[in-house]
mmCIF file of C-alpha atoms in Angstrom:
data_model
loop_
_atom_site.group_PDB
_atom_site.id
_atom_site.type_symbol
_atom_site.label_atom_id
_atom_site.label_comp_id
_atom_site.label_asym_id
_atom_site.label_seq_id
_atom_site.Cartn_x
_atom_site.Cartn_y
_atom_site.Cartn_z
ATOM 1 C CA UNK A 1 2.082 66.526 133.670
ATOM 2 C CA UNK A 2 3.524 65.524 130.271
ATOM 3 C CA UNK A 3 1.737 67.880 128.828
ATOM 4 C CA UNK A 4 3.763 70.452 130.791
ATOM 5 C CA UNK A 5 7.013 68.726 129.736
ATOM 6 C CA UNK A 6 6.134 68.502 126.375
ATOM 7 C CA UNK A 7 5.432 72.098 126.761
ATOM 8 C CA UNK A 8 8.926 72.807 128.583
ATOM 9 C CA UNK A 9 10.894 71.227 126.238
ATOM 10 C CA UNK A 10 9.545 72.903 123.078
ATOM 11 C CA UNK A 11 10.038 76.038 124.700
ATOM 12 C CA UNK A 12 13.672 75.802 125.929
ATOM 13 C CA UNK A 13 14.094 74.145 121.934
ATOM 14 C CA UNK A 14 12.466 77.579 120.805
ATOM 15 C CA UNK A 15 15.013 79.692 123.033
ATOM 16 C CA UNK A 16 18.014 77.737 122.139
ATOM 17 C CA UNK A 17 16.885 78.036 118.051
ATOM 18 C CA UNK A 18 16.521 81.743 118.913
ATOM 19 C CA UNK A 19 19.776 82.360 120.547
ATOM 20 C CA UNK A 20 21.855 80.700 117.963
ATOM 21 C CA UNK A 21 19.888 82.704 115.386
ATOM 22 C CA UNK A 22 20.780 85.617 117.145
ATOM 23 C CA UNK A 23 24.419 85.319 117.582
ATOM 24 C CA UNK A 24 24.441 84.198 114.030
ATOM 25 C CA UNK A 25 23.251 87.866 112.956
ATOM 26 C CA UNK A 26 25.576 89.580 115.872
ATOM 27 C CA UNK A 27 28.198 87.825 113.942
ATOM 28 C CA UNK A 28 27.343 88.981 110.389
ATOM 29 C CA UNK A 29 26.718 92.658 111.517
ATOM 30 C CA UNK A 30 30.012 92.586 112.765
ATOM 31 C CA UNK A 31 31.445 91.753 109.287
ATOM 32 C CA UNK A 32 29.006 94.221 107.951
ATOM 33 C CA UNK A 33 30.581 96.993 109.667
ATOM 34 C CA UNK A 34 34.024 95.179 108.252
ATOM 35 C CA UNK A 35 32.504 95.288 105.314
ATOM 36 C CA UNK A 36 31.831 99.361 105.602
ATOM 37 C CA UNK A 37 35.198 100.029 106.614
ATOM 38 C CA UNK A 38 36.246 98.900 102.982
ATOM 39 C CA UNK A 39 33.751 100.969 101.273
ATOM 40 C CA UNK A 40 35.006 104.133 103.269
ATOM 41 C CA UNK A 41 38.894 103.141 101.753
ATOM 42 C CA UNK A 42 37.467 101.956 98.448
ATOM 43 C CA UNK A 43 33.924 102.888 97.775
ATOM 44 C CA UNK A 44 31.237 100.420 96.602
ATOM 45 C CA UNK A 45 28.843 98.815 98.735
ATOM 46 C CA UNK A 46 27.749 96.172 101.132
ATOM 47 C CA UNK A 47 24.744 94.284 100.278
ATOM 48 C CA UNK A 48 22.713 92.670 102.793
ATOM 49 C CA UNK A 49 19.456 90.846 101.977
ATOM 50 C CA UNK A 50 17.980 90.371 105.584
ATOM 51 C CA UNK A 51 18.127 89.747 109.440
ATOM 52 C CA UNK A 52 20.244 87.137 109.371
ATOM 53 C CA UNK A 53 21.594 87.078 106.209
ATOM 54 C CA UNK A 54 25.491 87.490 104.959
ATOM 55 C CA UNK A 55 26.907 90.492 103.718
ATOM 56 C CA UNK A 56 28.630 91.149 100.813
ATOM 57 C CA UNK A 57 30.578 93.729 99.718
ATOM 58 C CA UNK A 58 30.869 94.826 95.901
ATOM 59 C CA UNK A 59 33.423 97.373 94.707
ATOM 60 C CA UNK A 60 36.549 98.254 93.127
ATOM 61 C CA UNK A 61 40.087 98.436 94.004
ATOM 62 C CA UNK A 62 42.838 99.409 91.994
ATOM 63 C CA UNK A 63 40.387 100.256 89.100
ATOM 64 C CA UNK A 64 39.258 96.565 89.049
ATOM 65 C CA UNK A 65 35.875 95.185 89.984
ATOM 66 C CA UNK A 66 35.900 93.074 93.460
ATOM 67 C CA UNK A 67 33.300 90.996 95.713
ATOM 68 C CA UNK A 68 33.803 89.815 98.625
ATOM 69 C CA UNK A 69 31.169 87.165 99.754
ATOM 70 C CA UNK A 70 31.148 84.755 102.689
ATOM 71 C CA UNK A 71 29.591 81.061 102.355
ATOM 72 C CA UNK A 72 29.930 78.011 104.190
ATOM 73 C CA UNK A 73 30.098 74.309 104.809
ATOM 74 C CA UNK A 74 29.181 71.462 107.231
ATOM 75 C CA UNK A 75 32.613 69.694 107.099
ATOM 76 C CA UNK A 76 33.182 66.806 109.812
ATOM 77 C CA UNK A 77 30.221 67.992 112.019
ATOM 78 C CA UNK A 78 31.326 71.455 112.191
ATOM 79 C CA UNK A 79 30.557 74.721 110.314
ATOM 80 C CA UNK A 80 33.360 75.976 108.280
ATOM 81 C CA UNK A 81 33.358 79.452 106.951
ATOM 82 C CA UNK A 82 35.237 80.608 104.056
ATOM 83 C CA UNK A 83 35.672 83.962 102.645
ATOM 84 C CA UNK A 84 35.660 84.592 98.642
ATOM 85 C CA UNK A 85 37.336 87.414 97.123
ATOM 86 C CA UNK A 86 36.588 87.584 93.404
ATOM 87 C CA UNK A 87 38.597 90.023 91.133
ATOM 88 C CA UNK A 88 38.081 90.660 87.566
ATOM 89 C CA UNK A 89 41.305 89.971 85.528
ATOM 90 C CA UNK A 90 42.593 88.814 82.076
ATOM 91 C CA UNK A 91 44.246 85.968 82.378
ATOM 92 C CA UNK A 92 45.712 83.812 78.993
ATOM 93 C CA UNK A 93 44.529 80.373 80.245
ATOM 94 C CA UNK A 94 42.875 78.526 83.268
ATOM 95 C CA UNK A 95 44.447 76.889 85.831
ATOM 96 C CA UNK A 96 43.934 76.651 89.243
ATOM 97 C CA UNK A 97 46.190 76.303 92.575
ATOM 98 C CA UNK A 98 44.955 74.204 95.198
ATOM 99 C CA UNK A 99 45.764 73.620 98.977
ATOM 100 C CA UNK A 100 46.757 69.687 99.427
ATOM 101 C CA UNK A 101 44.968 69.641 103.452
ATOM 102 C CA UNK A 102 42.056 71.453 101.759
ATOM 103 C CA UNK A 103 41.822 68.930 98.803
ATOM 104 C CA UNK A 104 42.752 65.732 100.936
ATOM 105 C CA UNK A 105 39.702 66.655 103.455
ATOM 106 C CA UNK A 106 37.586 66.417 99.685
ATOM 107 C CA UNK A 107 36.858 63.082 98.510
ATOM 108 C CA UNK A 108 38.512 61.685 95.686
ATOM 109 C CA UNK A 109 37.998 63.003 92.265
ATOM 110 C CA UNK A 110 39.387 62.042 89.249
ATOM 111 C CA UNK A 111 42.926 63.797 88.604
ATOM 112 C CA UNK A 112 44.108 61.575 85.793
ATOM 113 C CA UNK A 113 43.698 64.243 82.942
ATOM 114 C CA UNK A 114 45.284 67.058 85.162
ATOM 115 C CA UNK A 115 48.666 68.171 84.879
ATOM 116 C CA UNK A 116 49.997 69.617 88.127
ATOM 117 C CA UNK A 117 53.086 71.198 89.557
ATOM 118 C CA UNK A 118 54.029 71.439 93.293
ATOM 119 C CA UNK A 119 54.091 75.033 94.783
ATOM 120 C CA UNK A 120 55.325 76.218 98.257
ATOM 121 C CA UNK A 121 56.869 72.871 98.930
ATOM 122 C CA UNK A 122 54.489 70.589 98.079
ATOM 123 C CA UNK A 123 51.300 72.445 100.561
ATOM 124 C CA UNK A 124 50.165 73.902 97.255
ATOM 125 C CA UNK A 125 49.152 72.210 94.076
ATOM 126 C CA UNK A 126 48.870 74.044 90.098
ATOM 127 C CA UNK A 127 46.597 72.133 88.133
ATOM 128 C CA UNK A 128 46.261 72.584 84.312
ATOM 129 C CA UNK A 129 44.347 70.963 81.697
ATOM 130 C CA UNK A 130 47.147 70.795 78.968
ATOM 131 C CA UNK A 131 50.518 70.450 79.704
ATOM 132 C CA UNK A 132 51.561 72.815 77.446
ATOM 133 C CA UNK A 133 50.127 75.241 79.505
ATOM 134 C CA UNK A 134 52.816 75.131 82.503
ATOM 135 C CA UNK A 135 55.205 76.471 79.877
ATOM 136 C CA UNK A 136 53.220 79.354 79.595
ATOM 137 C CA UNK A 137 52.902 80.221 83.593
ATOM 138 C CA UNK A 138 56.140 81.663 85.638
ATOM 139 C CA UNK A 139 56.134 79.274 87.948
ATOM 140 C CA UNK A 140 58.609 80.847 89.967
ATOM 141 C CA UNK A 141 56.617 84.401 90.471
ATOM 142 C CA UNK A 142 53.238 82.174 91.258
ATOM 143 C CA UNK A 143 54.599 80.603 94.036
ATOM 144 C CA UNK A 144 56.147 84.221 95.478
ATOM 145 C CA UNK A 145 52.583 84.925 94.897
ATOM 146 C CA UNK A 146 51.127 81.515 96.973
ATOM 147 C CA UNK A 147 53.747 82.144 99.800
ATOM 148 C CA UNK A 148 51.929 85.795 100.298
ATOM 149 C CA UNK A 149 48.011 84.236 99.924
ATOM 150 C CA UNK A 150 48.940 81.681 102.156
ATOM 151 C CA UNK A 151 46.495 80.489 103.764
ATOM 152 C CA UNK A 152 43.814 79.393 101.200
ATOM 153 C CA UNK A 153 41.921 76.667 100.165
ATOM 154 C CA UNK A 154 41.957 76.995 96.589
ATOM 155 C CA UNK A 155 42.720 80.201 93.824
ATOM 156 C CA UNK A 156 40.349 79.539 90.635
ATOM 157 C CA UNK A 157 42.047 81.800 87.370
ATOM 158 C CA UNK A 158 40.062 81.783 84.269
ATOM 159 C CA UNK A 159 40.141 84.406 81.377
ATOM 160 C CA UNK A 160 37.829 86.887 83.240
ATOM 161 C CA UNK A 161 38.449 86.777 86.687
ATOM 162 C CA UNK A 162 39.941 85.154 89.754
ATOM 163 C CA UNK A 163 38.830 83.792 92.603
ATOM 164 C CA UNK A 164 40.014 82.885 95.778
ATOM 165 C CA UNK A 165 38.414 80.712 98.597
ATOM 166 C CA UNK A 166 39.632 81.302 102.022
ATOM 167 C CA UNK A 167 38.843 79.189 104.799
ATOM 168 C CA UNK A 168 38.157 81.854 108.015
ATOM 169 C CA UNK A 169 38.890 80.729 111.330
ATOM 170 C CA UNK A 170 37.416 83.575 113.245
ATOM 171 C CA UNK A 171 35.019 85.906 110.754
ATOM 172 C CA UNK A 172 34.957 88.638 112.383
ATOM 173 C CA UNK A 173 38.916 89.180 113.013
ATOM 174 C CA UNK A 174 39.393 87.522 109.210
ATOM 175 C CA UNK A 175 37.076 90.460 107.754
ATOM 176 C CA UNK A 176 39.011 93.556 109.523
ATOM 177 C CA UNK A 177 40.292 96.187 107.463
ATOM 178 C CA UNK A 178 43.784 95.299 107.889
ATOM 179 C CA UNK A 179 43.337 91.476 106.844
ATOM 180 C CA UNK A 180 41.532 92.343 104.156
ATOM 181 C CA UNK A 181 43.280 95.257 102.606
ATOM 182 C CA UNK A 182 46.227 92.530 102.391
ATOM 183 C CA UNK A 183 44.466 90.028 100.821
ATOM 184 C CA UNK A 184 43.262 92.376 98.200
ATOM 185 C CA UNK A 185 46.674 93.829 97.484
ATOM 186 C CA UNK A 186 48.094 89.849 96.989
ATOM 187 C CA UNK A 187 45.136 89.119 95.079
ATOM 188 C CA UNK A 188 46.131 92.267 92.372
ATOM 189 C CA UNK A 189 49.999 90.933 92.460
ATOM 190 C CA UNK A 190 48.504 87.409 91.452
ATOM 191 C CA UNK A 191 46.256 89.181 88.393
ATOM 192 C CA UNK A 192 49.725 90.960 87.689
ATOM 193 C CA UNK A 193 51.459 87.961 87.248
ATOM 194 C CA UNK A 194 48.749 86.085 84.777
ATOM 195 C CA UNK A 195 48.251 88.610 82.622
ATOM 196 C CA UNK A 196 52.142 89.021 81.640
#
């Protein structure tokens, strides 16, 4: 008799591991095909590794390389997705903007030899190393720029590229055409602005 149990209960463990790997890759084929509706408008291409694996799409738009790339977290006993546009750019010095709920939910680092400025009424945060650095940055046509991205989690601008972290509430509707052809388009006015 406990052999049967035993028997049960690793089987109905095997189903539910098998289910949740499943929906995982009906969930990721559904950005895939997301993910193809972008190289039909753009070109590039979506690269996949596996079953179950995440897609990403490599390309260009407006003449300038892009990735797009999904990853994610455990964060307070919950998976939290995020989706990561990276665009090549030129920027004249690093800084990055950060979402205050997104860097509150972090624990504490050490901010003491950052120099920051508020953005978008205080939800948004510019960090620099030097503060001679904020003198060089239009503050004024960053945060247009924040008020369009908004929602993020944080915008990383070095010399070469940008990137820009997301968090996605629903994948699949966050990864549409649409929502995506946006983001891209307010990623390119935020390359605009750092390379002036």
């Amino acid at each position: 008799m406990v052999l049967y149990v035993t028997a049960v209960v690793i089987l109905l463990l095997l189903i539910v591991i098998l289910i949740m790997v499943w929906l995982r890759k009906v969930q990721f084929d559904a950005v895939h095909r997301n993910f193809l509706d972008l190289v039909d408008h753009f070109g590039g291409r979506v690269i996949r590794g596996g079953f179950a694996v995440r897609p990403r799409y490599s390309g260009s738009f407006k003449n300038q390389r892009v990735s797009i790339s999904i990853s994610s977290e455990n964060w307070q006993k919950e998976r939290r997705f995020y989706i990561a546009v990276t665009m090549q750019s030129r920027a004249k010095i690093n800084f990055s903007i950060i979402s205050r709920d997104w860097l509150e939910s972090r624990e504490a680092e050490d901010r003491k030899k950052r120099h920051a400025v508020d953005l978008m009424d205080g939800r948004y945060l510019l960090e620099v190393s030097n503060p001679n650095q904020l003198k060089k940055l239009n503050i004024s046509s960053l945060n247009k720029i924040v008020e369009k991205l908004h929602p993020f989690a944080y915008v990383l601008i070095a010399k070469t590229g940008i990137i820009l972290e997301r968090i996605s509430t629903n994948l699949i509707k966050d990864t549409e055409f649409p929502t995506l052809n946006k983001l891209l388009e307010n990623v390119y006015h935020l390359k605009a602005v750092v390379e002036k």
